[in-house]
PDB file of C-alpha atoms in Angstrom:
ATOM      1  CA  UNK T  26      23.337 -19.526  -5.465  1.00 62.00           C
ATOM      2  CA  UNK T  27      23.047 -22.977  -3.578  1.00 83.00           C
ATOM      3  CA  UNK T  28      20.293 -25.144  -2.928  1.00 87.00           C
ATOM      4  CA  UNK T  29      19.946 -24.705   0.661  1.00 87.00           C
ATOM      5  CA  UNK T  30      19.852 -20.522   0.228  1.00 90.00           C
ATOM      6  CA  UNK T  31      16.907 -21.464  -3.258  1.00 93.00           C
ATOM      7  CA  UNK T  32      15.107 -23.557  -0.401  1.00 94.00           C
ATOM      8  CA  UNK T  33      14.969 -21.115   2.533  1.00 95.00           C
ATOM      9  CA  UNK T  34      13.313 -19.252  -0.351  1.00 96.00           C
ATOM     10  CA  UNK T  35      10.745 -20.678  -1.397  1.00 96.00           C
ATOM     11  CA  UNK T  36       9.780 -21.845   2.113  1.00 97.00           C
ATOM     12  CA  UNK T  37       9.982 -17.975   3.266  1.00 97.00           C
ATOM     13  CA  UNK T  38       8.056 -17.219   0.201  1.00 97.00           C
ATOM     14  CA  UNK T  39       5.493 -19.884   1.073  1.00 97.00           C
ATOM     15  CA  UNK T  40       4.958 -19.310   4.352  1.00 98.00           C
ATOM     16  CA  UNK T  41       4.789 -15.485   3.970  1.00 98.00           C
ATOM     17  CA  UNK T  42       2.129 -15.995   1.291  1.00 97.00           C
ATOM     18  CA  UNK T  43       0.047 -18.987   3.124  1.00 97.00           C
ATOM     19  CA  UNK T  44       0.255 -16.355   6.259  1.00 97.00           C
ATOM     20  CA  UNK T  45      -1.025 -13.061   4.230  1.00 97.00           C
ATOM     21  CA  UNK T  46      -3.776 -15.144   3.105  1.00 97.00           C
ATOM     22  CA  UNK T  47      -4.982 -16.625   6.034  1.00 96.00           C
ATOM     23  CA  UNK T  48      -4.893 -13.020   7.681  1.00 95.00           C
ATOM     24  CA  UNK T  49      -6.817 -11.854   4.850  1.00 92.00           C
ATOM     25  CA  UNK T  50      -9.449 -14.704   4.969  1.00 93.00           C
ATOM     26  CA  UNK T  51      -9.622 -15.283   8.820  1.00 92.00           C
ATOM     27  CA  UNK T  52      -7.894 -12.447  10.484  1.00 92.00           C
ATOM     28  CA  UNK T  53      -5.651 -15.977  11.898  1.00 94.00           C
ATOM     29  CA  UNK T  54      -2.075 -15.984  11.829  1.00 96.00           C
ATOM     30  CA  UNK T  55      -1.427 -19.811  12.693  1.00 94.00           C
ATOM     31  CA  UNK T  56       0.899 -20.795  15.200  1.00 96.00           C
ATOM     32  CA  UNK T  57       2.305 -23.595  13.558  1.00 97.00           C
ATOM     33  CA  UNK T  58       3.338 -22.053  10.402  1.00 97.00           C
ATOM     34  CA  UNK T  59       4.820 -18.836  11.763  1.00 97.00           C
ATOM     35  CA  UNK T  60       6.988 -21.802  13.818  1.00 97.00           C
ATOM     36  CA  UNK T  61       7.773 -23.208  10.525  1.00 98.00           C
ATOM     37  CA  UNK T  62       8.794 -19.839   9.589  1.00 98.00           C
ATOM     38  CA  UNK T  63      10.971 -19.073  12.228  1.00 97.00           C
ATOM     39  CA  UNK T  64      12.584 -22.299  11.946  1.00 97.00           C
ATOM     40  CA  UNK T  65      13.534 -21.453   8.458  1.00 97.00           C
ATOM     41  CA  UNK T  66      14.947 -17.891   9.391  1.00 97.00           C
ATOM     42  CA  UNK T  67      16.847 -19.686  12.215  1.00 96.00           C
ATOM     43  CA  UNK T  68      18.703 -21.868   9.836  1.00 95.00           C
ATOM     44  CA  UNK T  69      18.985 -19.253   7.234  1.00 96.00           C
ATOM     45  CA  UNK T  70      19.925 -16.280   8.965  1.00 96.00           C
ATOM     46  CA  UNK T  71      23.603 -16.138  10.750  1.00 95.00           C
ATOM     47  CA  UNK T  72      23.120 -15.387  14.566  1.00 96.00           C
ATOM     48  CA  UNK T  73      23.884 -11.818  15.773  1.00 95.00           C
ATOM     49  CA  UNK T  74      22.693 -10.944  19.381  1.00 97.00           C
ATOM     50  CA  UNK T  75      21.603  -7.363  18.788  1.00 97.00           C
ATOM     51  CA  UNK T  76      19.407  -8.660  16.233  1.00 96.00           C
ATOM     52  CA  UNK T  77      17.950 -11.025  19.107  1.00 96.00           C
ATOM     53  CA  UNK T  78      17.376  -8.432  21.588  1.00 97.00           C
ATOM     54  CA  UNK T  79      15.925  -6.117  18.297  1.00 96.00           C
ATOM     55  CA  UNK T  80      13.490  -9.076  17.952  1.00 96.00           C
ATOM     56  CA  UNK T  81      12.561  -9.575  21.095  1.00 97.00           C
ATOM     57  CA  UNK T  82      11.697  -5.955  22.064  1.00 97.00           C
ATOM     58  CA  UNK T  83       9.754  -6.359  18.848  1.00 96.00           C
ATOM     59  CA  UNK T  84       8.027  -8.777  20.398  1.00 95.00           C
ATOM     60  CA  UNK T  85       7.797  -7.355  23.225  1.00 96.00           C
ATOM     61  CA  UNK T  86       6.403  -4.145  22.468  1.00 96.00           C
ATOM     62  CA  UNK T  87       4.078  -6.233  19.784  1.00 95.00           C
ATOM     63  CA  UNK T  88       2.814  -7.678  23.141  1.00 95.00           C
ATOM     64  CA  UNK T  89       2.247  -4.315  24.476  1.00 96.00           C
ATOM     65  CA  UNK T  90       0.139  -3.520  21.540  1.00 95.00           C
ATOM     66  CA  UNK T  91      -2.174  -6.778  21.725  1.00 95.00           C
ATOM     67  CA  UNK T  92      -2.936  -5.947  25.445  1.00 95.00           C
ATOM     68  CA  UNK T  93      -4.397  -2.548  23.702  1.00 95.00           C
ATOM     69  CA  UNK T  94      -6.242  -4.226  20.973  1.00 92.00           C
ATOM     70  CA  UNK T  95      -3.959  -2.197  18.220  1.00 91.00           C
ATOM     71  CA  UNK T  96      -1.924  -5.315  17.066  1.00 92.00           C
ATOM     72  CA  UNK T  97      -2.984  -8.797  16.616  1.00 93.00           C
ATOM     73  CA  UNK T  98      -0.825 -11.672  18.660  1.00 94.00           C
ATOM     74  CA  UNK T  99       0.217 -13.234  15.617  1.00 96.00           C
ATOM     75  CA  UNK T 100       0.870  -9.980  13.878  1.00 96.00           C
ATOM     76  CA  UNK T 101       3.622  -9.210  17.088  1.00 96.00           C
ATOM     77  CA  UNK T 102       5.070 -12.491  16.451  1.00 97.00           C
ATOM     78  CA  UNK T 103       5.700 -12.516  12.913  1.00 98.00           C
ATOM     79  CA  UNK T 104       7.224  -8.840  13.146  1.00 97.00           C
ATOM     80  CA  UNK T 105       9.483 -10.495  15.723  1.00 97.00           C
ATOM     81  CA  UNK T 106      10.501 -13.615  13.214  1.00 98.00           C
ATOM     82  CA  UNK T 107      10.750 -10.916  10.470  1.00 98.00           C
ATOM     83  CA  UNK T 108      12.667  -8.014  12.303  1.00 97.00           C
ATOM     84  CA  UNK T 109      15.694 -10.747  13.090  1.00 98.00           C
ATOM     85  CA  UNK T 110      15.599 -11.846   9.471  1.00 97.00           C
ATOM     86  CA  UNK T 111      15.927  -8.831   8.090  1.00 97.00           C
ATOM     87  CA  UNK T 112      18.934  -7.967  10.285  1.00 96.00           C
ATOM     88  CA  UNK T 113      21.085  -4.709   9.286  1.00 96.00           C
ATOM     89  CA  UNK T 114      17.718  -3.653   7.089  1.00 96.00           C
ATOM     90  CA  UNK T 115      15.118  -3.844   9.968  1.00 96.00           C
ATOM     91  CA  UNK T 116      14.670   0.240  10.537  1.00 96.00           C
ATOM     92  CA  UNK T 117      13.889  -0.109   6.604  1.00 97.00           C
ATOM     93  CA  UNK T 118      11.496  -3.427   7.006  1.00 97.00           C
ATOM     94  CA  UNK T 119       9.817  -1.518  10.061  1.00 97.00           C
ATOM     95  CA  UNK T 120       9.096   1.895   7.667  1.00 98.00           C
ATOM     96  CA  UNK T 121       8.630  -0.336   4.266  1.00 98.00           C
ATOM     97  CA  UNK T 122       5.972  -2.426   6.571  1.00 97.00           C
ATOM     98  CA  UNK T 123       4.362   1.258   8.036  1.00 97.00           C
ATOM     99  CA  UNK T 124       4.037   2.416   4.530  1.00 98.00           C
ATOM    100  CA  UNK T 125       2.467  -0.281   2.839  1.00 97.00           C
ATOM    101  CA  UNK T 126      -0.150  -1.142   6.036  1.00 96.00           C
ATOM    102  CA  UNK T 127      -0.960   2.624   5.805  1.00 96.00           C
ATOM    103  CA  UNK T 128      -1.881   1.541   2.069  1.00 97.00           C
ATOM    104  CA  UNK T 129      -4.070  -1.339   2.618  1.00 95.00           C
ATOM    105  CA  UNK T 130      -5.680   0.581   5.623  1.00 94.00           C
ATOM    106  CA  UNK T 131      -6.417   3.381   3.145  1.00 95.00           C
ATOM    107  CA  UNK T 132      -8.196   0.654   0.489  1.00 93.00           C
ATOM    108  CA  UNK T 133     -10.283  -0.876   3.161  1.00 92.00           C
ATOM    109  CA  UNK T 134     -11.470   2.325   3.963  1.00 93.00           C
ATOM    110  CA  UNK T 135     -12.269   3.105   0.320  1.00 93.00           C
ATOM    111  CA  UNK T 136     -14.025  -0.300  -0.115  1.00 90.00           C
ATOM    112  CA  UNK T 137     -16.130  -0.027   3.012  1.00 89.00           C
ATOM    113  CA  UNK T 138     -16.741   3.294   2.000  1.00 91.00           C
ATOM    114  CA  UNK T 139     -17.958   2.178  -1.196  1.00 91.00           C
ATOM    115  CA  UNK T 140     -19.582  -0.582  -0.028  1.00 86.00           C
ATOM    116  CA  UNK T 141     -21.736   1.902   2.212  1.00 87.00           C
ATOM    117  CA  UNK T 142     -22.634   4.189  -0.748  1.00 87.00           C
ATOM    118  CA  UNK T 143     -23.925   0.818  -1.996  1.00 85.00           C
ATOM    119  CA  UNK T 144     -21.103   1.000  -5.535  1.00 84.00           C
ATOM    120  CA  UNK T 145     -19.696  -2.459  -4.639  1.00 82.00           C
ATOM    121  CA  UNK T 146     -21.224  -4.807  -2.198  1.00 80.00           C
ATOM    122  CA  UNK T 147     -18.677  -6.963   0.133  1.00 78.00           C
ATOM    123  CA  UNK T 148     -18.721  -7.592   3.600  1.00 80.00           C
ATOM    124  CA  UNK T 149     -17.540  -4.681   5.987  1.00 79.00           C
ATOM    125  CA  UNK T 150     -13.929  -4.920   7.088  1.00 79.00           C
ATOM    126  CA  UNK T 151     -13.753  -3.776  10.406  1.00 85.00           C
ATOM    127  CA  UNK T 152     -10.114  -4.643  10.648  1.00 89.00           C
ATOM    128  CA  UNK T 153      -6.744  -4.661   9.043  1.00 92.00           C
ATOM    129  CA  UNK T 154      -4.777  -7.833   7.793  1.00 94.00           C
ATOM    130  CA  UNK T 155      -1.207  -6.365   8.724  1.00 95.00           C
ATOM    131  CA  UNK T 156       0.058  -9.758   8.031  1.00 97.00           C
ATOM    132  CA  UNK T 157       0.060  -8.909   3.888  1.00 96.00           C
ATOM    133  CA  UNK T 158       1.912  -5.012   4.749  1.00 97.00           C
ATOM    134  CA  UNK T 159       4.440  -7.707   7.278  1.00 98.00           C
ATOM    135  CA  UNK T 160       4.801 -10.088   4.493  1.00 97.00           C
ATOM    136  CA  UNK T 161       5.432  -7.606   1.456  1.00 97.00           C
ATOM    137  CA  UNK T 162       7.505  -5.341   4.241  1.00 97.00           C
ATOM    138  CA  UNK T 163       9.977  -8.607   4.194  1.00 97.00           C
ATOM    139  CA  UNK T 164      10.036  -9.464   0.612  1.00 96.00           C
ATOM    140  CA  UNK T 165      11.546  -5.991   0.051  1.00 95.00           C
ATOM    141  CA  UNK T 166      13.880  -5.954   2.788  1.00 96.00           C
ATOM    142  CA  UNK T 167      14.698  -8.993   4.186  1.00 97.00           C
ATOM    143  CA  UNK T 168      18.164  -9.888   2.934  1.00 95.00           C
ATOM    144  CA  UNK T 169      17.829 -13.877   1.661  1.00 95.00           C
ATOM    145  CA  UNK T 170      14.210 -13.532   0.176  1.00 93.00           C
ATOM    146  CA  UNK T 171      16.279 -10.612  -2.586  1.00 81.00           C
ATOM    147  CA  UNK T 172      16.707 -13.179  -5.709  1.00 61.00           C
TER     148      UNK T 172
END
């Protein structure tokens, strides 16, 4: 394995992580670390156009989805970044994402469900951080983040 592959990495990793948590705490993805992100797919990942365009309607349709208050804007632009990276695995990084956001949907309902039956006591969540079912989506399928 060389150095350059170990470091796009452990910056993915990073990022990915810093991003899920930020999500989680603020319901924020930040600009300037999903830029740092794509910079590090960019140099990782070898260039294929239909990957591009994949991204881009990504993107796009991400877009679509923010106008309708179902997806947030940085949500849409970090399945962009991610659906390039994962390249010739992005139908299984779309369904691997699906399936585990379906799963942290289905615990915030149990905890505010709970929480309104008064059995644990936490603030309401009246929304879903899909950045942590993005991130985990591309730790499974992205190609380069596989150790």
């Amino acid at each position: 394995m060389n150095n350059t592959l170990v470091v796009s990495q452990f910056l993915s990793f990073t990022l990915l992580a810093w991003i899920a948590y930020k999500d989680l705490k603020n319901r924020i993805i930040p600009n300037k670390v999903s830029l740092l992100l794509l910079l590090v797919v960019v140099v990782t990942v070898p260039f294929q156009i239909q990957y591009l365009l994949l991204a881009f309607v990504t993107l796009v349709v991400g877009i679509v989805l923010f106008h309708y208050r179902i997806l947030g804007a940085g949500d849409s632009k970090l399945l962009g970044i991610l659906a390039y990276a994962a390249q010739e695995n992005v139908g299984w990084f779309f369904v691997v994402t699906g399936l585990i956001g379906g799963a942290v949907s289905l615990l915030l309902l149990l905890c505010n469900q709970l929480n309104a039956r008064q059995a644990i006591i936490i603030r309401p969540v009246n929304s879903v951080p899909y950045a942590i079912a993005i991130s985990l989506g591309a730790f499974f399928t992205v190609p380069y983040l596989k150790l």
